[in-house]
Tab-separated table of C-alpha atoms (C1' of nucleotides) in Angstrom:
chain	number	residue	atom	x	y	z
A	1	MET	CA	24.331	42.309	5.916
A	2	GLY	CA	24.910	45.808	4.986
A	3	ARG	CA	26.565	48.933	6.128
A	4	GLY	CA	24.947	48.601	9.456
A	5	LYS	CA	23.362	45.898	11.480
A	6	ILE	CA	19.606	45.994	11.631
A	7	GLU	CA	17.203	44.642	14.132
A	8	ILE	CA	14.642	42.206	12.818
A	9	LYS	CA	11.531	44.246	13.328
A	10	ARG	CA	9.144	46.051	11.045
A	11	ILE	CA	10.891	48.757	9.013
A	12	GLU	CA	8.877	51.852	9.726
A	13	ASN	CA	10.032	53.993	6.795
A	14	SER	CA	7.868	52.761	3.968
A	15	THR	CA	10.321	53.562	1.198
A	16	ASN	CA	13.020	51.667	2.953
A	17	ARG	CA	10.656	48.844	3.635
A	18	GLN	CA	9.794	48.574	-0.043
A	19	VAL	CA	13.439	48.644	-1.101
A	20	THR	CA	14.406	46.046	1.436
A	21	TYR	CA	11.460	43.942	0.365
A	22	SER	CA	12.576	43.905	-3.257
A	23	LYS	CA	16.117	43.016	-2.435
A	24	ARG	CA	15.318	40.338	0.054
A	25	ARG	CA	12.586	38.840	-2.075
A	26	ASN	CA	15.081	38.419	-4.883
A	27	GLY	CA	17.521	36.910	-2.455
A	28	ILE	CA	15.046	34.352	-1.191
A	29	LEU	CA	13.872	33.426	-4.676
A	30	LYS	CA	17.461	32.898	-5.710
A	31	LYS	CA	18.144	30.700	-2.737
A	32	ALA	CA	14.997	28.713	-3.367
A	33	LYS	CA	16.180	27.988	-6.884
A	34	GLU	CA	19.621	27.112	-5.647
A	35	ILE	CA	18.485	24.596	-3.069
A	36	ASN	CA	16.285	23.034	-5.702
A	37	VAL	CA	19.203	22.513	-8.030
A	38	LEU	CA	21.878	21.741	-5.483
A	39	CYS	CA	19.925	19.375	-3.321
A	40	ASP	CA	17.137	17.976	-5.484
A	41	ALA	CA	14.658	19.657	-3.184
A	42	GLU	CA	11.150	20.541	-4.180
A	43	VAL	CA	10.267	24.073	-3.270
A	44	SER	CA	7.063	25.996	-3.323
A	45	LEU	CA	7.369	29.620	-2.321
A	46	VAL	CA	4.813	32.400	-2.414
A	47	ILE	CA	5.476	35.904	-1.167
A	48	PHE	CA	3.114	38.822	-0.954
A	49	SER	CA	4.479	42.293	-0.472
A	50	SER	CA	2.589	44.509	1.909
A	51	THR	CA	1.057	46.159	-1.133
A	52	GLY	CA	-0.369	42.839	-2.249
A	53	ARG	CA	1.978	42.098	-5.096
A	54	MET	CA	2.705	38.411	-5.378
A	55	SER	CA	5.903	36.633	-6.303
A	56	GLU	CA	6.201	32.931	-6.443
A	57	TYR	CA	8.544	30.127	-7.207
A	58	CYS	CA	7.743	26.483	-7.701
A	59	SER	CA	10.469	24.053	-8.531
A	60	PRO	CA	10.141	22.596	-12.022
A	61	SER	CA	9.338	18.929	-12.486
A	62	THR	CA	5.778	19.594	-11.598
A	63	THR	CA	2.814	18.212	-13.400
A	64	TYR	CA	0.077	20.127	-11.733
A	65	ILE	CA	-0.937	21.547	-15.048
A	66	SER	CA	-2.505	18.274	-15.926
A	67	LEU	CA	-4.890	18.584	-13.042
A	68	SER	CA	-7.455	20.654	-14.771
A	69	SER	CA	-10.550	20.165	-12.716
A	70	VAL	CA	-11.397	23.384	-11.003
A	71	PHE	CA	-13.156	21.618	-8.234
A	72	PHE	CA	-10.159	19.498	-7.624
A	73	SER	CA	-7.973	22.532	-7.528
A	74	LEU	CA	-10.186	24.197	-5.033
A	75	VAL	CA	-10.121	21.233	-2.766
A	76	LEU	CA	-6.360	21.103	-2.950
A	77	CYS	CA	-6.266	24.774	-2.329
A	78	ALA	CA	-8.325	24.352	0.761
A	79	CYS	CA	-6.090	21.547	1.771
A	80	TYR	CA	-3.032	23.699	1.419
A	81	THR	CA	-4.598	26.424	3.435
A	82	TYR	CA	-5.411	23.921	6.043
A	83	ILE	CA	-1.823	22.773	6.238
A	84	CYS	CA	-0.651	26.320	6.670
A	85	MET	CA	-3.210	27.013	9.300
A	86	MET	CA	-2.471	23.875	11.197
A	87	GLY	CA	1.075	25.056	11.312
A	88	PHE	CA	-0.149	27.753	13.576
A	89	GLY	CA	-2.575	25.668	15.452
A	90	LEU	CA	-5.630	27.192	13.897
A	91	LYS	CA	-8.739	25.284	13.183
A	92	CYS	CA	-10.458	25.556	9.889
A	93	GLU	CA	-14.024	24.702	10.581
A	94	LYS	CA	-15.184	25.439	7.112
A	95	ILE	CA	-13.199	22.602	5.721
A	96	ASP	CA	-14.182	20.264	8.485
A	97	LYS	CA	-17.836	20.873	7.920
A	98	GLY	CA	-17.511	21.101	4.188
A	99	VAL	CA	-18.359	18.677	1.502
A	100	GLY	CA	-19.094	15.169	2.588
A	101	GLN	CA	-17.731	12.598	0.242
A	102	VAL	CA	-18.359	8.939	-0.095
A	103	SER	CA	-15.185	7.104	-0.655
A	104	GLU	CA	-15.029	3.659	-2.096
A	105	GLY	CA	-12.296	1.970	-0.196
A	106	PHE	CA	-11.540	-0.743	-2.657
A	107	ARG	CA	-10.884	1.417	-5.595
A	108	GLU	CA	-8.762	3.695	-3.514
A	109	GLU	CA	-6.779	0.803	-2.184
A	110	PHE	CA	-6.140	-0.458	-5.656
A	111	LEU	CA	-5.093	2.938	-6.868
A	112	SER	CA	-2.851	3.383	-3.889
A	113	SER	CA	-0.978	0.164	-4.481
A	114	GLU	CA	-0.859	0.884	-8.166
A	115	VAL	CA	0.753	4.224	-7.503
A	116	ASP	CA	3.311	2.508	-5.293
A	117	ARG	CA	4.065	-0.072	-7.910
A	118	VAL	CA	4.468	2.352	-10.768
A	119	ARG	CA	6.495	4.646	-8.615
A	120	LYS	CA	8.886	1.874	-7.711
A	121	GLU	CA	9.245	1.058	-11.365
A	122	ASN	CA	9.911	4.717	-11.928
A	123	ASP	CA	12.619	4.860	-9.299
A	124	ASN	CA	14.414	1.883	-10.754
A	125	MET	CA	14.375	3.336	-14.219
A	126	GLN	CA	15.568	6.632	-12.904
A	127	ILE	CA	18.528	4.940	-11.270
A	128	GLU	CA	19.289	3.025	-14.423
A	129	LEU	CA	19.101	6.192	-16.475
A	130	ARG	CA	21.352	8.040	-14.109
A	131	HIS	CA	23.912	5.295	-14.248
A	132	LEU	CA	23.841	5.217	-17.991
A	133	LYS	CA	24.484	8.915	-17.978
A	134	GLY	CA	27.461	8.485	-15.702
A	135	ASP	CA	25.766	9.972	-12.659
A	136	ASP	CA	25.833	8.448	-9.202
A	137	ILE	CA	28.294	5.791	-10.261
A	138	ASN	CA	30.746	6.495	-7.511
A	139	ALA	CA	28.964	4.209	-5.108
A	140	LEU	CA	28.987	1.294	-7.550
A	141	GLN	CA	31.207	-1.755	-7.369
A	142	PRO	CA	33.553	-2.455	-10.277
A	143	LYS	CA	31.418	-5.462	-11.148
A	144	GLU	CA	28.351	-3.327	-11.437
A	145	LEU	CA	30.044	-1.008	-13.860
A	146	ILE	CA	30.616	-3.716	-16.438
A	147	PRO	CA	27.011	-4.231	-17.573
A	148	ILE	CA	26.598	-0.483	-17.717
A	149	GLU	CA	29.609	-0.113	-19.887
A	150	GLU	CA	28.419	-2.909	-22.125
A	151	ALA	CA	24.987	-1.394	-22.454
A	152	LEU	CA	26.443	1.969	-23.357
A	153	GLN	CA	28.823	0.420	-25.835
A	154	ALA	CA	26.034	-1.535	-27.468
A	155	GLY	CA	23.762	1.469	-27.545
A	156	LEU	CA	26.415	3.620	-29.090
A	157	GLU	CA	27.100	1.066	-31.746
A	158	GLY	CA	23.413	0.810	-32.497
A	159	VAL	CA	22.993	4.534	-32.837
A	160	ARG	CA	26.075	4.892	-34.980
A	161	ALA	CA	25.029	2.070	-37.246
A	162	LYS	CA	21.723	3.795	-37.685
A	163	GLN	CA	23.418	7.086	-38.400
A	164	ALA	CA	25.654	5.424	-40.939
A	165	SER	CA	22.691	3.929	-42.745
A	166	LEU	CA	20.941	7.281	-42.815
A	167	HIS	CA	24.036	8.825	-44.154
A	168	LEU	CA	24.055	6.363	-47.036
A	169	VAL	CA	20.544	7.333	-47.904
A	170	PHE	CA	21.522	10.950	-48.131
A	171	LEU	CA	24.449	10.371	-50.408
B	1	MET	CA	29.591	31.360	0.823
B	2	GLY	CA	31.941	29.008	2.360
B	3	ARG	CA	35.466	27.904	2.180
B	4	GLY	CA	35.179	27.506	-1.538
B	5	LYS	CA	32.901	28.716	-4.237
B	6	ILE	CA	30.507	26.147	-5.596
B	7	GLU	CA	28.771	25.826	-8.886
B	8	ILE	CA	24.994	25.734	-8.747
B	9	LYS	CA	24.378	22.221	-9.941
B	10	ARG	CA	23.222	19.020	-8.323
B	11	ILE	CA	25.589	17.935	-5.571
B	12	GLU	CA	26.472	14.397	-6.506
B	13	ASN	CA	27.781	13.239	-3.150
B	14	SER	CA	24.644	12.371	-1.275
B	15	THR	CA	26.035	13.040	2.186
B	16	ASN	CA	27.163	16.444	1.137
B	17	ARG	CA	23.869	17.055	-0.548
B	18	GLN	CA	21.998	16.245	2.626
B	19	VAL	CA	24.224	18.451	4.766
B	20	THR	CA	23.949	21.332	2.367
B	21	TYR	CA	20.223	20.822	2.236
B	22	SER	CA	19.844	21.139	5.986
B	23	LYS	CA	21.963	24.223	6.206
B	24	ARG	CA	20.384	26.011	3.300
B	25	ARG	CA	16.879	25.057	4.301
B	26	ASN	CA	17.450	26.678	7.669
B	27	GLY	CA	18.865	29.701	5.917
B	28	ILE	CA	15.849	30.102	3.669
B	29	LEU	CA	13.390	29.595	6.497
B	30	LYS	CA	15.181	32.239	8.499
B	31	LYS	CA	15.079	34.679	5.625
B	32	ALA	CA	11.421	33.987	5.051
B	33	LYS	CA	10.692	34.884	8.639
B	34	GLU	CA	12.832	37.985	8.406
B	35	ILE	CA	11.171	39.384	5.308
B	36	ASN	CA	7.846	38.783	6.933
B	37	VAL	CA	8.777	40.839	9.969
B	38	LEU	CA	10.866	43.493	8.265
B	39	CYS	CA	8.614	44.173	5.333
B	40	ASP	CA	5.144	43.080	6.354
B	41	ALA	CA	5.230	40.463	3.646
B	42	GLU	CA	3.133	37.350	3.649
B	43	VAL	CA	5.167	34.270	2.970
B	44	SER	CA	4.261	30.690	2.331
B	45	LEU	CA	7.161	28.341	1.889
B	46	VAL	CA	7.209	24.584	1.578
B	47	ILE	CA	10.361	22.602	0.972
B	48	PHE	CA	10.768	18.903	0.432
B	49	SER	CA	14.152	17.297	0.734
B	50	SER	CA	14.988	14.668	-1.835
B	51	THR	CA	14.174	12.100	0.811
B	52	GLY	CA	10.685	13.479	1.135
B	53	ARG	CA	10.958	15.273	4.413
B	54	MET	CA	8.903	18.433	4.477
B	55	SER	CA	9.638	21.785	6.042
B	56	GLU	CA	7.333	24.695	5.842
B	57	TYR	CA	6.827	28.241	6.904
B	58	CYS	CA	3.728	30.315	6.677
B	59	SER	CA	3.661	33.859	7.916
B	60	PRO	CA	1.486	34.214	10.997
B	61	SER	CA	-1.213	36.311	9.460
B	62	THR	CA	-3.859	34.307	7.728
B	63	THR	CA	-5.573	37.250	6.181
B	64	TYR	CA	-4.844	36.050	2.708
B	65	ILE	CA	-7.459	33.414	3.108
B	66	SER	CA	-10.078	36.073	2.935
B	67	LEU	CA	-8.526	37.652	-0.125
B	68	SER	CA	-10.153	34.991	-2.172
B	69	SER	CA	-9.438	36.511	-5.554
B	70	VAL	CA	-5.755	36.767	-4.891
B	71	PHE	CA	-5.787	33.540	-3.019
B	72	PHE	CA	-7.046	31.823	-6.081
B	73	SER	CA	-3.656	32.395	-7.569
B	74	LEU	CA	-2.315	30.070	-4.973
B	75	VAL	CA	-4.217	27.186	-6.414
B	76	LEU	CA	-1.386	26.040	-8.580
B	77	CYS	CA	0.999	26.120	-5.716
B	78	ALA	CA	-1.458	24.294	-3.582
B	79	CYS	CA	-1.777	21.560	-6.150
B	80	TYR	CA	1.892	21.378	-6.389
B	81	THR	CA	2.361	21.145	-2.692
B	82	TYR	CA	-0.177	18.414	-2.362
B	83	ILE	CA	1.311	16.458	-5.202
B	84	CYS	CA	4.704	16.729	-3.644
B	85	MET	CA	3.403	15.391	-0.422
B	86	MET	CA	1.664	12.495	-2.036
B	87	GLY	CA	4.566	12.017	-4.352
B	88	PHE	CA	6.803	11.255	-1.483
B	89	GLY	CA	4.322	8.932	0.066
B	90	LEU	CA	3.939	11.081	3.097
B	91	LYS	CA	0.920	10.620	5.179
B	92	CYS	CA	-0.211	13.982	6.204
B	93	GLU	CA	-1.841	13.115	9.455
B	94	LYS	CA	-2.922	16.617	10.067
B	95	ILE	CA	-4.999	16.587	6.966
B	96	ASP	CA	-6.347	13.123	7.442
B	97	LYS	CA	-7.376	13.820	10.978
B	98	GLY	CA	-8.729	17.238	10.367
B	99	VAL	CA	-10.491	16.990	7.103
B	100	GLY	CA	-11.638	13.439	7.416
B	101	GLN	CA	-14.126	12.487	4.777
B	102	VAL	CA	-13.224	15.253	2.450
B	103	SER	CA	-9.622	14.238	2.239
B	104	GLU	CA	-10.578	10.663	1.535
B	105	GLY	CA	-12.865	11.727	-1.197
B	106	PHE	CA	-10.362	13.630	-3.196
B	107	ARG	CA	-7.533	11.373	-2.275
B	108	GLU	CA	-9.052	8.849	-4.615
B	109	GLU	CA	-9.322	11.398	-7.338
B	110	PHE	CA	-5.779	12.386	-6.707
B	111	LEU	CA	-4.547	8.818	-6.770
B	112	SER	CA	-6.288	8.240	-10.025
B	113	SER	CA	-4.627	11.167	-11.709
B	114	GLU	CA	-1.382	10.338	-9.987
B	115	VAL	CA	-1.413	6.864	-11.491
B	116	ASP	CA	-1.822	8.472	-14.885
B	117	ARG	CA	0.965	10.909	-14.258
B	118	VAL	CA	3.444	8.345	-12.989
B	119	ARG	CA	2.566	6.028	-15.820
B	120	LYS	CA	3.242	8.750	-18.311
B	121	GLU	CA	6.548	9.486	-16.647
B	122	ASN	CA	7.275	5.794	-16.807
B	123	ASP	CA	6.548	5.659	-20.480
B	124	ASN	CA	8.830	8.550	-21.219
B	125	MET	CA	11.683	7.065	-19.274
B	126	GLN	CA	11.123	3.749	-20.894
B	127	ILE	CA	11.420	5.337	-24.304
B	128	GLU	CA	14.558	7.140	-23.288
B	129	LEU	CA	16.058	3.963	-21.926
B	130	ARG	CA	15.179	2.051	-25.067
B	131	HIS	CA	16.783	4.662	-27.235
B	132	LEU	CA	19.912	4.667	-25.143
B	133	LYS	CA	20.062	0.945	-25.596
B	134	GLY	CA	19.757	1.274	-29.320
B	135	ASP	CA	16.221	-0.051	-29.492
B	136	ASP	CA	13.382	1.569	-31.375
B	137	ILE	CA	15.666	4.030	-33.044
B	138	ASN	CA	14.543	3.271	-36.539
B	139	ALA	CA	11.702	5.711	-36.334
B	140	LEU	CA	13.931	8.546	-35.209
B	141	GLN	CA	15.104	11.414	-37.306
B	142	PRO	CA	18.833	11.909	-37.769
B	143	LYS	CA	18.624	15.018	-35.624
B	144	GLU	CA	17.121	13.083	-32.777
B	145	LEU	CA	19.958	10.602	-32.855
B	146	ILE	CA	22.575	13.188	-32.057
B	147	PRO	CA	21.674	13.907	-28.424
B	148	ILE	CA	21.363	10.189	-27.837
B	149	GLU	CA	24.768	9.578	-29.233
B	150	GLU	CA	26.186	12.373	-27.152
B	151	ALA	CA	24.568	11.086	-23.981
B	152	LEU	CA	25.933	7.609	-24.631
B	153	GLN	CA	29.362	8.923	-25.380
B	154	ALA	CA	29.380	11.003	-22.204
B	155	GLY	CA	28.072	8.125	-20.124
B	156	LEU	CA	30.650	5.767	-21.500
B	157	GLU	CA	33.405	8.191	-20.746
B	158	GLY	CA	32.107	8.631	-17.214
B	159	VAL	CA	31.964	4.907	-16.580
B	160	ARG	CA	35.393	4.315	-18.071
B	161	ALA	CA	36.921	7.104	-16.064
B	162	LYS	CA	35.464	5.538	-12.972
B	163	GLN	CA	36.782	2.135	-13.976
B	164	ALA	CA	40.190	3.575	-14.595
B	165	SER	CA	40.268	5.137	-11.168
B	166	LEU	CA	39.183	1.867	-9.579
B	167	HIS	CA	41.817	0.056	-11.531
B	168	LEU	CA	44.467	2.289	-10.101
B	169	VAL	CA	43.350	1.391	-6.631
B	170	PHE	CA	43.717	-2.278	-7.360
B	171	LEU	CA	47.229	-2.067	-8.699
C	1	DC	C1'	25.442	10.967	10.801
C	2	DA	C1'	24.586	15.320	13.813
C	3	DG	C1'	26.872	19.350	15.747
C	4	DG	C1'	30.438	22.882	15.978
C	5	DC	C1'	34.152	25.735	13.708
C	6	DT	C1'	36.162	29.303	10.554
C	7	DA	C1'	37.641	31.100	6.250
C	8	DT	C1'	35.429	32.706	2.591
C	9	DG	C1'	31.662	33.909	-0.612
C	10	DT	C1'	27.160	36.319	-0.689
C	11	DA	C1'	23.517	39.265	0.457
C	12	DT	C1'	22.339	43.546	1.566
C	13	DA	C1'	21.944	48.411	4.365
C	14	DA	C1'	23.245	52.520	3.400
C	15	DG	C1'	25.074	55.704	0.382
C	16	DT	C1'	25.603	57.908	-4.304
C	17	DC	C1'	24.006	59.479	-8.709
D	1	DT	C1'	12.289	56.111	-8.115
D	2	DG	C1'	15.685	53.186	-9.809
D	3	DA	C1'	20.324	51.753	-10.852
D	4	DC	C1'	24.760	51.227	-9.186
D	5	DT	C1'	28.499	51.015	-5.510
D	6	DT	C1'	30.604	49.766	-1.189
D	7	DA	C1'	31.344	48.379	3.456
D	8	DT	C1'	29.587	45.143	6.411
D	9	DA	C1'	26.891	41.492	8.303
D	10	DC	C1'	25.522	37.072	7.387
D	11	DA	C1'	25.385	32.366	5.305
D	12	DT	C1'	27.715	28.510	4.447
D	13	DA	C1'	31.493	24.882	2.231
D	14	DG	C1'	34.751	22.260	3.815
D	15	DC	C1'	36.592	20.407	8.015
D	16	DC	C1'	36.684	18.269	12.266
D	17	DT	C1'	34.797	15.731	16.167
DNA sequence: CAGGCTATGTATAAGTC
DNA sequence: TGACTTATACATAGCCT
């Protein structure tokens, strides 16, 4: 993608390598952001240059900040590592042998179904919200549009009535 | 980079979105591999499609695991990754098989915090929905009413435009 | 819906300052 | 070393099957 074609192999000239790294890193980060926006994809990207400098991108929408327990983080971290390593068929014995944990099946089962339930509720609301905002309505039948229109109309009237009353107060 | 220029915003047509996702995901994965080879960079990339399918790439070297101080920086990403996976209801068999007890142990902890998170999300959406429907707006400040009104107005216009286009078809 | 096909938009290798 | 330019290779949007 430049003046000349290059072979995909380690760039021996270190200056060149550094320059190419910067450019390509920016390119990848940009593309990561684009696919997130264009396609609703979640992306987690971490790049280390050969000098150890790190760049990263995580798509927004995340709530990991709320997970404050350090222990928890470490476990997740280990987990992530494990995923990466498994990708290359490596075994991570440390994790296997690591902390033994007693798990109480019932509570977990409850939590699991609760997560499912709340998530479903979430999905439905998200769809409703989208529709109210005029998104994703192309797939809808004419009939289905009517209640949406009515809801919007009613909402608008409500808000405007409220605004009008506030306005009176200010006069 | 195609027949036409596109704006970087959510692709509404879901078929298109899926197609674009596949193509761009392959593109990013390719570039991740290239920067790894060309520039000796370590890359860790995880992408989830909106349907929850995961793709990942980790550069072959696993040396970063030993760089524990730097690696610690990955914790946030790790959390994020794990949440994504759970968030899409994926069963990560690799983890379950490999880590066994450990994964079960923190799965519960995860589920617990996940229930909290999703519930919070639920609450927020519920509030937004209520406001759009004209409920609970008495407590709002005039300023806060404006975006609501605008959203309603925009939504209404969207729905009516859609209805108009459908109407044309029926004539 | 998954796989090809091109015209076209982007990324970027190499060059310049 | 970094910022900017340019010619080229590459990625991909819109089609088509």
